[in-house]
Short mmCIF file of C-alpha atoms and ligand atoms in Angstrom, two decimals:
data_model
loop_
_atom_site.label_atom_id
_atom_site.label_comp_id
_atom_site.label_asym_id
_atom_site.label_seq_id
_atom_site.Cartn_x
_atom_site.Cartn_y
_atom_site.Cartn_z
CA UNK A 1 87.86 84.06 143.04
CA UNK A 2 86.02 84.08 146.63
CA UNK A 3 82.06 83.33 146.26
CA UNK A 4 79.24 85.30 146.15
CA UNK A 5 76.96 85.17 149.29
CA UNK A 6 74.09 84.33 146.72
CA UNK A 7 76.58 81.19 145.52
CA UNK A 8 77.39 79.96 149.15
CA UNK A 9 73.77 80.29 149.93
CA UNK A 10 72.85 78.12 146.63
CA UNK A 11 75.97 75.74 147.65
CA UNK A 12 74.74 75.39 151.24
CA UNK A 13 71.52 74.47 150.12
CA UNK A 14 72.69 71.91 147.28
CA UNK A 15 75.03 70.26 150.05
CA UNK A 16 72.48 70.08 152.84
CA UNK A 17 69.96 68.94 150.11
CA UNK A 18 72.21 65.45 149.79
CA UNK A 19 73.72 65.44 153.24
CA UNK A 20 70.11 65.04 154.86
CA UNK A 21 68.50 62.50 152.29
CA UNK A 22 66.32 65.54 150.36
CA UNK A 23 67.81 65.61 146.64
CA UNK A 24 70.94 63.22 145.30
CA UNK A 25 72.60 64.09 142.05
CA UNK A 26 70.79 61.42 139.29
CA UNK A 27 73.20 58.15 138.54
CA UNK A 28 75.75 58.84 140.75
CA UNK A 29 76.83 55.63 141.03
CA UNK A 30 77.74 55.85 137.10
CA UNK A 31 79.79 59.33 137.68
CA UNK A 32 76.11 61.08 137.65
CA UNK A 33 73.97 61.97 134.53
CA UNK A 34 73.50 65.44 133.84
CA UNK A 35 70.50 67.39 135.68
CA UNK A 36 68.74 64.40 136.67
CA UNK A 37 68.02 63.98 140.24
CA UNK A 38 67.20 62.12 143.03
CA UNK A 39 64.54 62.64 145.60
CA UNK A 40 65.49 60.84 148.59
CA UNK A 41 63.39 60.21 151.61
CA UNK A 42 62.55 63.19 152.72
CA UNK A 43 62.43 64.95 149.15
CA UNK A 44 59.72 62.72 148.45
CA UNK A 45 57.68 63.16 151.92
CA UNK A 46 57.95 67.18 151.10
CA UNK A 47 56.91 66.79 147.68
CA UNK A 48 53.94 64.54 148.94
CA UNK A 49 53.10 67.08 151.26
CA UNK A 50 53.01 70.12 148.78
CA UNK A 51 51.03 68.02 146.41
CA UNK A 52 48.74 66.84 149.49
CA UNK A 53 47.96 70.75 150.37
CA UNK A 54 47.36 71.74 146.59
CA UNK A 55 44.93 68.66 145.95
CA UNK A 56 43.41 69.90 149.37
CA UNK A 57 43.22 73.45 148.76
CA UNK A 58 42.48 73.32 144.59
CA UNK A 59 40.37 70.37 144.08
CA UNK A 60 39.00 68.83 147.15
CA UNK A 61 38.49 72.20 148.75
CA UNK A 62 36.57 73.49 145.87
CA UNK A 63 33.06 72.54 144.23
CA UNK A 64 34.10 74.15 141.06
CA UNK A 65 37.46 72.28 140.13
CA UNK A 66 37.93 68.14 139.48
CA UNK A 67 40.87 65.98 138.94
CA UNK A 68 42.06 64.12 136.00
CA UNK A 69 44.93 61.82 134.90
CA UNK A 70 45.97 61.66 131.90
CA UNK A 71 48.62 59.86 130.03
CA UNK A 72 52.43 61.06 128.98
CA UNK A 73 52.26 59.44 125.35
CA UNK A 74 48.97 60.64 123.78
CA UNK A 75 47.80 60.71 120.30
CA UNK A 76 50.66 62.98 118.53
CA UNK A 77 47.57 64.67 116.98
CA UNK A 78 46.94 66.15 120.13
CA UNK A 79 50.58 67.84 119.29
CA UNK A 80 49.55 68.68 116.39
CA UNK A 81 46.37 70.33 117.06
CA UNK A 82 47.88 72.36 120.03
CA UNK A 83 50.59 74.14 117.96
CA UNK A 84 53.50 72.02 119.90
CA UNK A 85 54.90 70.75 116.95
CA UNK A 86 54.93 74.05 115.02
CA UNK A 87 55.20 76.55 117.88
CA UNK A 88 57.26 74.91 120.53
CA UNK A 89 60.69 75.72 120.04
CA UNK A 90 63.64 77.96 121.35
CA UNK A 91 66.26 79.62 118.59
CA UNK A 92 69.10 78.27 118.70
CA UNK A 93 72.89 78.40 117.00
CA UNK A 94 76.03 75.77 117.31
CA UNK A 95 79.46 76.62 117.33
CA UNK A 96 81.03 74.35 114.41
CA UNK A 97 84.42 73.83 116.45
CA UNK A 98 83.34 73.56 120.04
CA UNK A 99 79.87 72.15 119.42
CA UNK A 100 78.42 73.81 122.04
CA UNK A 101 74.98 74.64 121.26
CA UNK A 102 73.34 78.46 122.74
CA UNK A 103 69.98 80.08 123.00
CA UNK A 104 70.00 82.76 119.82
CA UNK A 105 67.88 84.85 122.05
CA UNK A 106 70.23 84.90 125.08
CA UNK A 107 73.17 85.62 123.05
CA UNK A 108 71.53 88.51 121.34
CA UNK A 109 70.64 89.98 124.84
CA UNK A 110 74.40 89.47 126.04
CA UNK A 111 75.70 90.87 122.94
CA UNK A 112 73.32 94.07 123.44
CA UNK A 113 71.12 93.35 120.42
CA UNK A 114 73.33 92.21 117.88
CA UNK A 115 74.32 88.56 117.39
CA UNK A 116 77.92 87.53 117.87
CA UNK A 117 79.92 86.77 114.64
CA UNK A 118 82.06 84.33 117.07
CA UNK A 119 81.13 81.47 119.62
CA UNK A 120 81.66 82.86 123.64
CA UNK A 121 83.66 79.76 124.52
CA UNK A 122 86.12 79.37 121.77
CA UNK A 123 85.57 82.06 119.22
CA UNK A 124 84.77 79.38 116.35
CA UNK A 125 82.14 79.87 113.61
CA UNK A 126 78.90 80.03 114.42
CA UNK A 127 75.94 78.67 112.52
CA UNK A 128 72.77 80.25 110.79
CA UNK A 129 69.91 80.23 113.83
CA UNK A 130 67.54 77.28 113.81
CA UNK A 131 64.37 76.04 115.61
CA UNK A 132 64.84 73.64 117.89
CA UNK A 133 61.57 71.89 118.92
CA UNK A 134 61.44 70.87 122.81
CA UNK A 135 59.15 67.88 122.66
CA UNK A 136 61.03 64.53 123.28
CA UNK A 137 60.16 62.30 120.49
CA UNK A 138 59.86 58.20 121.63
CA UNK A 139 58.56 55.65 119.75
CA UNK A 140 55.43 53.68 120.11
CA UNK A 141 55.79 49.60 119.51
CA UNK A 142 58.01 47.55 117.24
CA UNK A 143 58.60 49.97 114.43
CA UNK A 144 60.70 52.56 114.31
CA UNK A 145 59.37 54.85 111.96
CA UNK A 146 57.28 57.97 111.33
CA UNK A 147 54.10 57.05 111.48
CA UNK A 148 55.26 55.33 115.16
CA UNK A 149 56.76 58.20 116.85
CA UNK A 150 54.93 59.83 119.62
CA UNK A 151 56.05 62.49 122.08
CA UNK A 152 56.25 62.83 125.94
CA UNK A 153 53.64 65.59 126.90
CA UNK A 154 55.48 69.21 127.23
CA UNK A 155 52.61 70.27 129.70
CA UNK A 156 49.60 68.40 131.63
CA UNK A 157 47.63 70.94 130.02
CA UNK A 158 46.33 69.33 126.80
CA UNK A 159 45.08 66.38 128.83
CA UNK A 160 42.33 68.22 130.56
CA UNK A 161 41.65 69.65 126.74
CA UNK A 162 41.01 66.29 125.29
CA UNK A 163 39.53 65.17 128.66
CA UNK A 164 36.98 68.31 128.30
CA UNK A 165 34.37 66.64 126.04
CA UNK A 166 33.91 63.64 128.53
CA UNK A 167 34.35 65.47 131.87
CA UNK A 168 31.37 67.95 130.49
CA UNK A 169 29.27 64.85 129.74
CA UNK A 170 30.05 62.87 132.63
CA UNK A 171 29.88 65.51 135.24
CA UNK A 172 27.33 68.03 134.06
CA UNK A 173 29.20 70.67 134.12
CA UNK A 174 28.63 74.68 134.70
CA UNK A 175 30.33 77.08 133.88
CA UNK A 176 33.09 78.42 135.29
CA UNK A 177 34.47 74.84 135.64
CA UNK A 178 38.19 73.91 135.99
CA UNK A 179 39.70 70.75 135.50
CA UNK A 180 42.96 70.04 137.63
CA UNK A 181 46.38 67.28 137.10
CA UNK A 182 49.00 66.49 138.31
CA UNK A 183 51.91 64.92 136.69
CA UNK A 184 55.31 64.82 134.77
CA UNK A 185 55.82 66.81 132.26
CA UNK A 186 59.25 66.52 129.28
CA UNK A 187 60.91 69.10 127.65
CA UNK A 188 64.57 69.00 125.91
CA UNK A 189 65.65 72.33 127.35
CA UNK A 190 69.12 73.40 125.73
CA UNK A 191 69.96 75.47 129.00
CA UNK A 192 69.49 73.48 131.87
CA UNK A 193 70.72 74.00 135.34
CA UNK A 194 70.59 75.67 138.48
CA UNK A 195 70.27 72.34 140.40
CA UNK A 196 66.12 71.50 140.35
CA UNK A 197 64.92 75.12 138.28
CA UNK A 198 65.39 73.59 134.98
CA UNK A 199 65.25 69.90 134.38
CA UNK A 200 64.36 67.98 131.30
CA UNK A 201 61.49 65.68 133.26
CA UNK A 202 59.84 67.97 135.80
CA UNK A 203 56.29 68.03 137.81
CA UNK A 204 53.62 70.34 136.87
CA UNK A 205 50.40 70.80 139.12
CA UNK A 206 47.77 72.67 136.67
CA UNK A 207 44.71 73.81 136.22
CA UNK A 208 42.63 74.81 133.35
CA UNK A 209 39.59 76.33 134.23
CA UNK A 210 36.96 76.61 131.63
CA UNK A 211 34.79 80.16 131.59
CA UNK A 212 31.88 81.97 129.56
CA UNK A 213 34.77 84.68 127.63
CA UNK A 214 32.37 87.10 129.33
CA UNK A 215 34.24 85.84 132.84
CA UNK A 216 37.46 85.24 131.37
CA UNK A 217 38.82 88.38 132.59
CA UNK A 218 37.13 87.87 136.39
CA UNK A 219 38.44 84.35 136.62
CA UNK A 220 41.99 86.16 135.50
CA UNK A 221 41.78 88.07 138.30
CA UNK A 222 40.60 85.20 141.23
CA UNK A 223 43.08 83.22 140.01
CA UNK A 224 46.11 85.71 140.45
CA UNK A 225 44.29 85.93 144.17
CA UNK A 226 44.85 82.23 144.39
CA UNK A 227 48.10 81.88 143.65
CA UNK A 228 49.25 84.90 145.99
CA UNK A 229 47.17 83.39 148.74
CA UNK A 230 49.14 80.18 148.11
CA UNK A 231 52.53 81.89 148.05
CA UNK A 232 51.28 83.37 150.88
CA UNK A 233 49.71 81.45 153.45
CA UNK A 234 50.69 77.58 152.09
CA UNK A 235 54.24 78.26 151.19
CA UNK A 236 54.96 80.86 153.63
CA UNK A 237 57.49 82.97 150.99
CA UNK A 238 58.41 86.31 152.14
CA UNK A 239 56.80 89.33 150.52
CA UNK A 240 59.51 90.86 149.17
CA UNK A 241 61.51 87.72 147.31
CA UNK A 242 58.45 87.10 145.20
CA UNK A 243 57.35 89.70 142.32
CA UNK A 244 54.18 89.19 139.92
CA UNK A 245 55.39 90.21 136.66
CA UNK A 246 52.82 91.14 133.58
CA UNK A 247 54.60 89.27 130.70
CA UNK A 248 54.77 91.17 127.29
CA UNK A 249 53.49 90.39 123.93
CA UNK A 250 56.56 89.35 122.47
CA UNK A 251 57.59 87.18 125.28
CA UNK A 252 54.29 85.11 126.26
CA UNK A 253 53.77 81.73 124.98
CA UNK A 254 52.04 81.05 121.40
CA UNK A 255 48.66 80.66 122.93
CA UNK A 256 48.45 83.33 125.73
CA UNK A 257 46.96 86.27 125.16
CA UNK A 258 47.75 87.38 128.72
CA UNK A 259 50.25 85.97 130.95
CA UNK A 260 51.48 86.93 134.51
CA UNK A 261 54.50 85.34 136.03
CA UNK A 262 55.13 84.35 139.27
CA UNK A 263 58.71 85.26 139.94
CA UNK A 264 60.73 83.84 142.65
CA UNK A 265 64.27 86.21 143.57
CA UNK A 266 66.63 83.00 143.47
CA UNK A 267 70.57 83.27 144.46
CA UNK A 268 70.89 83.16 140.62
CA UNK A 269 68.68 85.73 139.69
CA UNK A 270 64.71 86.78 139.70
CA UNK A 271 63.44 83.93 137.53
CA UNK A 272 59.65 82.25 137.11
CA UNK A 273 58.02 80.02 139.73
CA UNK A 274 54.51 79.60 138.50
CA UNK A 275 52.24 80.98 135.49
CA UNK A 276 48.76 82.59 135.18
CA UNK A 277 47.80 82.28 131.23
CA UNK A 278 44.67 83.53 129.62
CA UNK A 279 44.56 80.99 127.09
CA UNK A 280 41.47 82.06 125.39
CA UNK A 281 39.50 79.49 123.16
CA UNK A 282 42.78 79.06 121.66
CA UNK A 283 43.08 75.30 122.22
CA UNK A 284 39.65 74.19 122.68
CA UNK A 285 39.05 75.74 119.01
CA UNK A 286 42.02 73.98 117.40
CA UNK A 287 41.04 70.87 118.93
CA UNK A 288 37.75 71.05 117.33
CA UNK A 289 38.85 72.03 114.57
CA UNK A 290 41.56 68.79 113.96
CA UNK A 291 38.81 66.35 115.77
CA UNK A 292 35.63 67.45 114.55
CA UNK A 293 34.21 66.98 117.53
CA UNK A 294 32.18 69.40 119.12
CA UNK A 295 33.61 71.19 122.43
CA UNK A 296 31.47 74.03 123.07
CA UNK A 297 29.22 73.85 126.22
CA UNK A 298 25.77 74.37 126.39
CA UNK A 299 23.96 76.85 128.95
CA UNK A 300 20.73 74.78 130.43
CA UNK A 301 18.86 77.45 131.19
CA UNK A 302 19.60 80.01 128.06
CA UNK A 303 20.28 76.98 125.64
CA UNK A 304 23.24 79.53 124.77
CA UNK A 305 26.12 77.31 123.13
CA UNK A 306 29.83 78.63 123.77
CA UNK A 307 33.05 77.58 123.54
CA UNK A 308 34.71 78.31 126.84
CA UNK A 309 37.72 80.47 127.39
CA UNK A 310 40.09 78.84 129.63
CA UNK A 311 42.21 80.11 132.39
CA UNK A 312 45.49 78.47 133.33
CA UNK A 313 47.12 78.84 136.47
CA UNK A 314 50.25 76.89 136.55
CA UNK A 315 52.65 75.56 139.48
CA UNK A 316 56.02 73.52 138.63
CA UNK A 317 56.25 71.29 141.74
CA UNK A 318 60.09 70.77 141.66
CA UNK A 319 60.23 74.87 141.46
CA UNK A 320 58.46 75.13 144.61
CA UNK A 321 60.82 72.53 146.25
CA UNK A 322 63.47 74.76 145.47
CA UNK A 323 61.66 78.00 146.50
CA UNK A 324 60.34 76.64 149.74
CA UNK A 325 64.04 75.01 151.03
CA UNK A 326 65.66 78.52 149.64
CA UNK A 327 63.30 80.45 151.51
CA UNK A 328 63.00 78.47 154.76
CA UNK A 329 66.78 77.48 154.87
CA UNK A 330 68.39 79.86 158.02
CA UNK A 331 71.02 79.53 160.87
CA UNK A 332 71.09 80.81 164.27
CA UNK A 333 72.97 80.72 167.28
CA UNK A 334 72.73 76.89 169.04
CA UNK A 335 71.05 77.64 172.41
CA UNK A 336 73.95 76.95 174.92
CA UNK A 337 71.67 73.88 176.37
CA UNK A 338 71.89 72.24 173.42
CA UNK A 339 75.44 73.27 171.76
CA UNK A 340 77.47 70.05 170.91
CA UNK A 341 81.04 71.16 169.72
CA UNK A 342 78.67 73.53 167.09
CA UNK A 343 77.74 77.27 168.04
CA UNK A 344 75.46 77.57 165.13
CA UNK A 345 72.45 75.71 164.05
CA UNK A 346 71.30 74.92 160.56
CA UNK A 347 67.56 74.99 160.95
CA UNK A 348 64.89 74.19 158.21
CA UNK A 349 61.75 76.43 159.16
CA UNK A 350 59.31 74.74 157.02
CA UNK A 351 55.61 75.54 156.95
CA UNK A 352 54.59 72.63 159.67
CA UNK A 353 51.99 71.09 157.27
CA UNK A 354 55.20 70.87 154.63
CA UNK A 355 57.70 69.45 156.45
CA UNK A 356 58.91 65.59 156.01
CA UNK A 357 58.46 64.72 159.50
CA UNK A 358 56.56 66.08 162.23
CA UNK A 359 57.61 64.82 165.20
CA UNK A 360 61.30 63.15 166.36
CA UNK A 361 60.89 61.10 169.73
CA UNK A 362 64.17 60.73 172.11
CA UNK A 363 64.96 58.34 174.81
CA UNK A 364 67.60 59.71 176.90
CA UNK A 365 68.98 56.93 177.70
CA UNK A 366 69.29 53.27 176.00
CA UNK A 367 67.02 51.70 178.27
CA UNK A 368 64.17 49.22 177.75
CA UNK A 369 61.04 50.89 179.26
CA UNK A 370 61.99 54.38 178.19
CA UNK A 371 62.29 52.41 174.84
CA UNK A 372 59.02 50.76 175.11
CA UNK A 373 57.28 54.32 176.01
CA UNK A 374 58.42 55.87 172.97
CA UNK A 375 57.25 53.56 170.47
CA UNK A 376 53.97 53.69 172.47
CA UNK A 377 54.11 57.38 171.64
CA UNK A 378 55.23 56.60 168.02
CA UNK A 379 52.43 54.43 167.27
CA UNK A 380 49.93 57.18 168.94
CA UNK A 381 51.46 59.58 166.56
CA UNK A 382 51.47 57.95 163.33
CA UNK A 383 47.56 56.76 164.33
CA UNK A 384 47.16 60.73 163.91
CA UNK A 385 48.65 60.46 160.34
CA UNK A 386 52.11 62.48 161.67
CA UNK A 387 55.89 61.05 160.13
CA UNK A 388 57.56 60.36 163.11
CA UNK A 389 60.96 59.41 163.60
CA UNK A 390 62.95 57.63 166.55
CA UNK A 391 66.46 58.59 167.23
CA UNK A 392 68.26 56.94 170.20
CA UNK A 393 72.25 57.22 169.11
CA UNK A 394 74.41 60.21 170.14
CA UNK A 395 73.82 63.78 172.51
CA UNK A 396 71.01 65.11 172.81
CA UNK A 397 72.43 68.26 170.98
CA UNK A 398 73.43 66.43 168.02
CA UNK A 399 69.83 64.66 167.90
CA UNK A 400 68.32 68.24 167.78
CA UNK A 401 70.66 69.16 165.17
CA UNK A 402 69.87 66.50 162.90
CA UNK A 403 65.60 66.88 162.91
CA UNK A 404 66.34 70.96 162.74
CA UNK A 405 68.31 70.15 159.74
CA UNK A 406 65.46 68.52 157.68
CA UNK A 407 62.72 70.74 159.55
CA UNK A 408 61.28 68.69 162.05
CA UNK A 409 58.55 71.56 164.24
CA UNK A 410 58.85 68.75 167.41
CA UNK A 411 61.02 67.13 169.30
CA UNK A 412 60.13 64.93 172.41
CA UNK A 413 62.37 63.59 175.10
CA UNK A 414 61.66 60.65 177.40
CA UNK A 415 63.68 60.73 180.46
CA UNK A 416 63.60 58.47 183.80
CA UNK A 417 60.31 60.68 185.04
CA UNK A 418 58.72 59.84 181.95
CA UNK A 419 58.60 56.45 183.53
CA UNK A 420 57.65 57.69 186.73
CA UNK A 421 54.85 60.04 185.86
CA UNK A 422 54.14 59.82 182.62
CA UNK A 423 55.35 63.14 181.19
CA UNK A 424 58.21 64.21 178.54
CA UNK A 425 59.37 67.33 177.13
CA UNK A 426 58.57 68.45 173.83
CA UNK A 427 61.18 71.38 172.19
CA UNK A 428 59.56 73.69 169.71
CA UNK A 429 61.95 74.08 166.39
CA UNK A 430 61.48 77.49 165.75
CA UNK A 431 61.29 79.08 169.63
CA UNK A 432 63.20 76.73 171.03
CA UNK A 433 61.33 76.58 173.99
CA UNK A 434 60.77 73.54 176.52
CA UNK A 435 57.77 71.97 177.19
CA UNK A 436 57.03 69.84 180.23
CA UNK A 437 53.89 67.83 179.12
CA UNK A 438 51.59 64.86 179.47
CA UNK A 439 52.76 62.07 176.80
CA UNK A 440 49.19 61.10 176.63
CA UNK A 441 48.00 64.51 175.58
CA UNK A 442 50.81 65.06 172.91
CA UNK A 443 49.06 63.38 169.28
CA UNK A 444 46.14 65.31 169.84
CA UNK A 445 47.98 68.57 170.81
CA UNK A 446 50.31 68.21 168.17
CA UNK A 447 47.74 67.09 165.50
CA UNK A 448 45.91 70.38 166.66
CA UNK A 449 48.82 72.63 166.39
CA UNK A 450 49.64 71.14 162.56
CA UNK A 451 46.11 71.88 161.73
CA UNK A 452 46.03 75.51 162.90
CA UNK A 453 48.13 76.70 160.23
CA UNK A 454 50.59 78.27 162.40
N1 GAP B 501 50.58 74.45 130.59
C1 GAP B 501 51.60 76.21 130.55
C2 GAP B 501 52.71 75.70 130.51
O1 GAP B 501 53.55 74.17 130.62
P1 GAP B 501 55.15 77.11 131.13
O2 GAP B 501 55.18 77.97 131.87
O3 GAP B 501 55.71 76.57 130.07
O4 GAP B 501 53.85 77.01 131.09
C3 GAP B 501 54.53 76.06 133.80
O5 GAP B 501 55.46 75.77 132.62
C4 GAP B 501 55.63 75.60 134.97
O6 GAP B 501 56.41 74.56 135.09
C5 GAP B 501 56.62 76.51 135.16
O7 GAP B 501 56.10 77.94 135.87
C6 GAP B 501 57.68 76.06 136.12
O8 GAP B 501 57.32 75.92 137.26
C7 GAP B 501 57.09 74.58 135.58
N2 GAP B 501 58.97 74.54 134.79
C8 GAP B 501 58.54 74.84 133.40
N3 GAP B 501 59.86 73.84 132.66
C9 GAP B 501 60.28 73.43 133.38
C10 GAP B 501 61.72 73.01 133.24
N4 GAP B 501 62.16 72.66 132.51
N5 GAP B 501 61.98 72.35 134.82
C11 GAP B 501 61.37 72.66 136.24
N6 GAP B 501 60.59 72.97 135.93
C12 GAP B 501 59.46 73.72 134.70
#
């Protein structure tokens, strides 16, 4: 059976990610461990650049949002109060014969709304539908009993709700006020897969935006615009590949009174990238009830005490990496001057500020004075905070190909004239234009281009 274009594109991405050091299969020397992935050197840098851009935009770049970092393992009471112990589950059925486990709602959908009578894999008998909780349970301390059991957080959000009282008291909070966190979350997902799309360990970037109940709707609209701007202006995802989907009542999470999903058209289908929810006072009310603490906010002007509503924009970091790589992976004809056996080139047209390497420096020949000059340029670029690579092996065409595949915006080649007149050639990843420039001007010029968000 031949592969569809979409399947081919996905396979190209997975193999590029491995070949070029972005993402590797996890525990591979032991034959792998299903649905776990190692981020390699370029993957880690790309993730860091995304995180930094996010933090800069939504935390340091605003006066109404602050950051926190709270533990992965919190008091188990948090998850009872939040409704995750009781409600964070998927309906499942098991096959008694082949032992496969299926999402009951998926089987219903595939079977035209009726529950199939036999296993879709082996025709074996299916069990009754059972609720399967998605939280990972673990033991804290030496005892292995229920009193010692705790959970790995399935969302970072609850850390902001439990920290709300202390932040409120320490920071002289005025509503509206957001608390942000970036961190790992864990879910014992039944149906994992599609590369890094759905894994059991993943990273979230979340904001809980506390507002007066009267202003919840306008805060929701404000965050919708912010999310749109992030997708368009920072990630530069093509407009036609992103859909903003209002989620119906029956499909929303247990805490949400309104949800819009930001969906991306992945090669394996249109699926969730991010979410925006109105959590109303659901969480604070529950935590107030169970903890007995007063979680209201008192307006210093009017004296009014309110339990804030919470608008929650949430971003999955791993899905961001996937969408960014898919959206910007491109293939075009290699320019004649750079052809080195290959007629075409694969190029990651990553937004420059997200690219893991900003500049690659190549001495044309392995000569000492050229190498020294190249290293001097590298130090000057690094002093501007730019990640740089040095490559002196193979033809220039091959060196360009490597950098194109990891998305490096600029390559600088030094040749014998560089020694004579202090000039070098800058080659642009996207336009393929080559320009002769003064070496000492390069760091500042590129730094400025990087921050012009072009
Ligand atoms: N606090 C709200 C919350 O957790 P969610 O829609 O369940 O909402 C938020 O998750 C985001 O986390 C999703 O939009 C997605 O980007 C990411 N995410 C959720 N489950 C994931 C998984 N199993 N693998 C990778 N990313 C996931």
